[in-house]
Amino acid sequence: MRILAISGSLRAVSSNTALLEAAAALAPDGVEIVLYDGIGALPHFNPDIADEDAPASVAAFRAALAASDGVIFSTPEYAHGLPGVLKNALDWVVGSSELVEKPVALFNASPRSTYAVASLTATLTVMSAKVIGEASVTVQLAGRALPDGGIAADEELAGILREAIAAFVDAVR
Ligand code: FNR
């Protein structure tokens, strides 16, 4: 099973990216969680660009989604909304439909960030993705200085992630 993981943060030391990296490290046998780091390279969405004329970065993003059995998102909240880079990425696949019927889980690295989770849930739902509630978790990472690999090494955080991944794998099967 191949699961794509997409962070809404481009920050080098992003807590959301670190959360997804920890999920990748904790994935059980037979489950591959692969981080997609290309959304920062996508051009601004323009509906005038037909699917078949899409730039290579867009085609690669669509292909990575199509080749995945499910997608885990983890995103920061900016000004009570989604980071533009993530919303832009989603806009590129509204028409091309790679997320239709795709199981998705929402991880959240900050309990304060309720608007972004709600917004991402609404957007993915209207795109006909299947948001798996049991696999969507919030943890408190903001303000915690965990070393590299520290999330997966933390018993409590690792337990939460393992349970979420197991629930997601069940939903995808
Ligand atoms: C934020 N942050 C933030 N947090 C929040 O809970 N509500 C908000 O509206 C905002 N707005 C906001 C705007 C901008 C421009 C920045 C840079 C930050 C804080 C942000 O969500 C938080 O630091 C995340 O933990 C950052 O995630 P990464 O980059 O560590 O993954």
Short mmCIF file of C-alpha atoms and ligand atoms in Angstrom, two decimals:
data_model
loop_
_atom_site.label_atom_id
_atom_site.label_comp_id
_atom_site.label_asym_id
_atom_site.label_seq_id
_atom_site.Cartn_x
_atom_site.Cartn_y
_atom_site.Cartn_z
CA MET A 1 0.00 0.00 0.00
CA ARG A 2 1.36 3.39 -1.00
CA ILE A 3 0.30 6.48 0.93
CA LEU A 4 1.30 9.96 -0.15
CA ALA A 5 2.01 12.51 2.60
CA ILE A 6 1.64 16.21 1.84
CA SER A 7 2.73 19.00 4.15
CA GLY A 8 1.19 22.45 3.80
CA SER A 9 4.37 24.06 5.11
CA LEU A 10 7.43 24.88 3.01
CA ARG A 11 9.46 25.74 6.12
CA ALA A 12 12.75 23.81 6.39
CA VAL A 13 12.04 22.94 10.03
CA SER A 14 8.28 22.55 9.67
CA SER A 15 6.52 20.72 12.49
CA ASN A 16 3.90 19.46 10.03
CA THR A 17 6.55 18.00 7.73
CA ALA A 18 8.28 16.46 10.77
CA LEU A 19 4.96 14.86 11.78
CA LEU A 20 4.61 13.28 8.35
CA GLU A 21 8.25 12.13 8.39
CA ALA A 22 7.56 10.45 11.72
CA ALA A 23 4.49 8.75 10.22
CA ALA A 24 6.68 7.50 7.37
CA ALA A 25 9.19 6.11 9.88
CA LEU A 26 6.41 4.38 11.85
CA ALA A 27 4.57 2.85 8.88
CA PRO A 28 3.97 -0.87 9.38
CA ASP A 29 5.32 -3.54 7.03
CA GLY A 30 3.64 -3.46 3.66
CA VAL A 31 2.72 0.22 3.99
CA GLU A 32 4.87 2.87 2.39
CA ILE A 33 4.29 6.49 3.40
CA VAL A 34 6.04 8.76 0.90
CA LEU A 35 6.44 12.51 1.38
CA TYR A 36 5.59 14.62 -1.65
CA ASP A 37 7.77 17.71 -1.60
CA GLY A 38 6.78 19.23 -4.93
CA ILE A 39 3.80 21.46 -4.15
CA GLY A 40 6.04 24.52 -3.73
CA ALA A 41 7.07 24.16 -7.38
CA LEU A 42 3.52 24.27 -8.77
CA PRO A 43 2.59 27.42 -10.71
CA HIS A 44 -0.46 29.39 -9.68
CA PHE A 45 -3.57 27.56 -10.77
CA ASN A 46 -5.20 28.94 -13.90
CA PRO A 47 -8.37 27.30 -15.23
CA ASP A 48 -7.40 28.43 -18.75
CA ILE A 49 -4.67 25.76 -18.77
CA ALA A 50 -6.24 22.55 -20.06
CA ASP A 51 -5.35 19.29 -18.28
CA GLU A 52 -3.36 18.06 -21.29
CA ASP A 53 -1.35 21.31 -21.42
CA ALA A 54 -0.45 21.25 -17.73
CA PRO A 55 3.20 21.96 -16.87
CA ALA A 56 5.42 19.02 -15.86
CA SER A 57 5.23 19.91 -12.15
CA VAL A 58 1.43 19.65 -12.28
CA ALA A 59 1.52 16.40 -14.25
CA ALA A 60 3.95 14.95 -11.70
CA PHE A 61 1.70 15.98 -8.82
CA ARG A 62 -1.36 14.44 -10.46
CA ALA A 63 0.57 11.24 -11.23
CA ALA A 64 1.80 10.94 -7.64
CA LEU A 65 -1.77 11.30 -6.35
CA ALA A 66 -3.10 8.82 -8.90
CA ALA A 67 -0.44 6.26 -7.91
CA SER A 68 -1.33 6.47 -4.22
CA ASP A 69 -3.94 4.45 -2.32
CA GLY A 70 -4.52 7.32 0.11
CA VAL A 71 -3.18 10.71 1.12
CA ILE A 72 -2.25 12.12 4.53
CA PHE A 73 -2.19 15.91 4.83
CA SER A 74 -0.64 17.92 7.63
CA THR A 75 -0.82 21.67 7.38
CA PRO A 76 -0.26 24.79 9.40
CA GLU A 77 -2.95 27.47 9.65
CA TYR A 78 -2.18 30.91 8.24
CA ALA A 79 -4.52 33.78 9.15
CA HIS A 80 -7.35 31.37 9.96
CA GLY A 81 -7.07 29.61 6.62
CA LEU A 82 -5.03 27.16 4.58
CA PRO A 83 -1.57 28.14 3.35
CA GLY A 84 -1.93 29.36 -0.23
CA VAL A 85 0.56 26.75 -1.45
CA LEU A 86 -1.69 23.89 -0.32
CA LYS A 87 -4.93 25.41 -1.58
CA ASN A 88 -3.20 26.08 -4.90
CA ALA A 89 -2.10 22.45 -5.13
CA LEU A 90 -5.65 21.26 -4.44
CA ASP A 91 -7.08 23.65 -7.03
CA TRP A 92 -4.92 21.93 -9.69
CA VAL A 93 -6.70 18.61 -9.08
CA VAL A 94 -10.32 19.75 -8.70
CA GLY A 95 -10.96 19.23 -12.43
CA SER A 96 -8.57 16.33 -13.02
CA SER A 97 -10.20 14.37 -10.17
CA GLU A 98 -7.27 12.40 -8.70
CA LEU A 99 -8.74 12.91 -5.21
CA VAL A 100 -12.24 11.68 -6.06
CA GLU A 101 -13.07 8.73 -3.75
CA LYS A 102 -9.49 8.85 -2.41
CA PRO A 103 -9.21 8.12 1.32
CA VAL A 104 -7.52 11.06 3.05
CA ALA A 105 -6.42 11.66 6.63
CA LEU A 106 -5.74 15.04 8.21
CA PHE A 107 -2.93 15.32 10.72
CA ASN A 108 -2.59 18.55 12.67
CA ALA A 109 0.50 19.65 14.59
CA SER A 110 -1.24 22.44 16.51
CA PRO A 111 -4.52 22.24 18.50
CA ARG A 112 -4.92 26.03 18.04
CA SER A 113 -5.27 25.59 14.29
CA THR A 114 -8.95 24.72 14.01
CA TYR A 115 -9.83 26.91 11.02
CA ALA A 116 -7.28 25.25 8.71
CA VAL A 117 -8.51 21.76 9.55
CA ALA A 118 -12.12 22.81 9.00
CA SER A 119 -11.25 24.50 5.73
CA LEU A 120 -9.21 21.53 4.46
CA THR A 121 -12.02 19.16 5.45
CA ALA A 122 -14.57 21.27 3.54
CA THR A 123 -12.38 21.52 0.44
CA LEU A 124 -11.52 17.81 0.34
CA THR A 125 -15.16 16.87 0.97
CA VAL A 126 -16.46 18.99 -1.90
CA MET A 127 -13.75 17.39 -4.07
CA SER A 128 -15.32 14.00 -3.17
CA ALA A 129 -12.30 12.72 -1.25
CA LYS A 130 -13.16 10.40 1.65
CA VAL A 131 -12.01 12.10 4.85
CA ILE A 132 -11.30 9.34 7.39
CA GLY A 133 -12.14 10.83 10.78
CA GLU A 134 -10.67 7.95 12.85
CA ALA A 135 -7.33 8.44 11.11
CA SER A 136 -7.23 12.22 11.58
CA VAL A 137 -5.33 13.35 14.67
CA THR A 138 -4.14 16.51 16.37
CA VAL A 139 -0.95 16.63 18.41
CA GLN A 140 0.81 19.47 20.17
CA LEU A 141 4.12 20.10 18.40
CA ALA A 142 4.16 23.90 18.18
CA GLY A 143 6.60 25.27 20.72
CA ARG A 144 8.19 21.87 21.40
CA ALA A 145 11.82 21.63 20.40
CA LEU A 146 12.03 17.97 19.43
CA PRO A 147 15.27 16.77 17.84
CA ASP A 148 15.39 15.06 14.43
CA GLY A 149 13.53 11.78 14.80
CA GLY A 150 12.17 12.98 18.14
CA ILE A 151 8.51 12.51 17.27
CA ALA A 152 8.88 8.85 16.33
CA ALA A 153 11.05 8.32 19.43
CA ASP A 154 8.43 9.85 21.75
CA GLU A 155 6.28 7.04 23.13
CA GLU A 156 3.07 9.06 23.39
CA LEU A 157 3.36 10.75 19.98
CA ALA A 158 4.43 7.53 18.28
CA GLY A 159 1.44 5.72 19.82
CA ILE A 160 -0.99 8.33 18.49
CA LEU A 161 0.56 8.12 15.03
CA ARG A 162 0.61 4.32 14.96
CA GLU A 163 -3.10 4.22 15.84
CA ALA A 164 -3.96 6.83 13.22
CA ILE A 165 -1.98 4.98 10.54
CA ALA A 166 -3.64 1.68 11.49
CA ALA A 167 -7.09 3.29 11.23
CA PHE A 168 -6.14 4.77 7.86
CA VAL A 169 -4.81 1.47 6.52
CA ASP A 170 -8.07 -0.22 7.59
CA ALA A 171 -10.11 2.44 5.79
CA VAL A 172 -8.01 2.18 2.62
CA ARG A 173 -8.32 -1.64 2.45
C1 FNR B 1 0.62 31.55 11.57
N1 FNR B 1 0.22 30.72 12.60
C2 FNR B 1 -1.11 30.63 12.94
N2 FNR B 1 -1.54 29.71 13.87
C3 FNR B 1 -2.86 29.58 14.16
O1 FNR B 1 -3.23 28.73 14.98
N3 FNR B 1 -3.79 30.40 13.56
C4 FNR B 1 -3.44 31.32 12.64
O2 FNR B 1 -4.29 31.99 12.10
C5 FNR B 1 -2.06 31.46 12.30
N4 FNR B 1 -1.64 32.38 11.37
C6 FNR B 1 -0.33 32.40 10.96
C7 FNR B 1 0.07 33.23 9.91
C8 FNR B 1 1.36 33.22 9.46
C9 FNR B 1 1.77 34.08 8.32
C10 FNR B 1 2.33 32.37 10.07
C11 FNR B 1 3.75 32.33 9.57
C12 FNR B 1 1.96 31.57 11.12
C13 FNR B 1 1.17 29.83 13.27
C14 FNR B 1 1.44 28.57 12.48
O3 FNR B 1 0.28 27.93 12.06
C15 FNR B 1 2.23 27.63 13.37
O4 FNR B 1 3.46 28.23 13.73
C16 FNR B 1 2.48 26.28 12.72
O5 FNR B 1 2.86 25.38 13.74
C17 FNR B 1 3.61 26.33 11.70
O6 FNR B 1 3.67 25.08 11.07
P1 FNR B 1 5.04 24.50 10.51
O7 FNR B 1 5.60 25.48 9.53
O8 FNR B 1 5.95 24.30 11.70
O9 FNR B 1 4.67 23.20 9.88
#
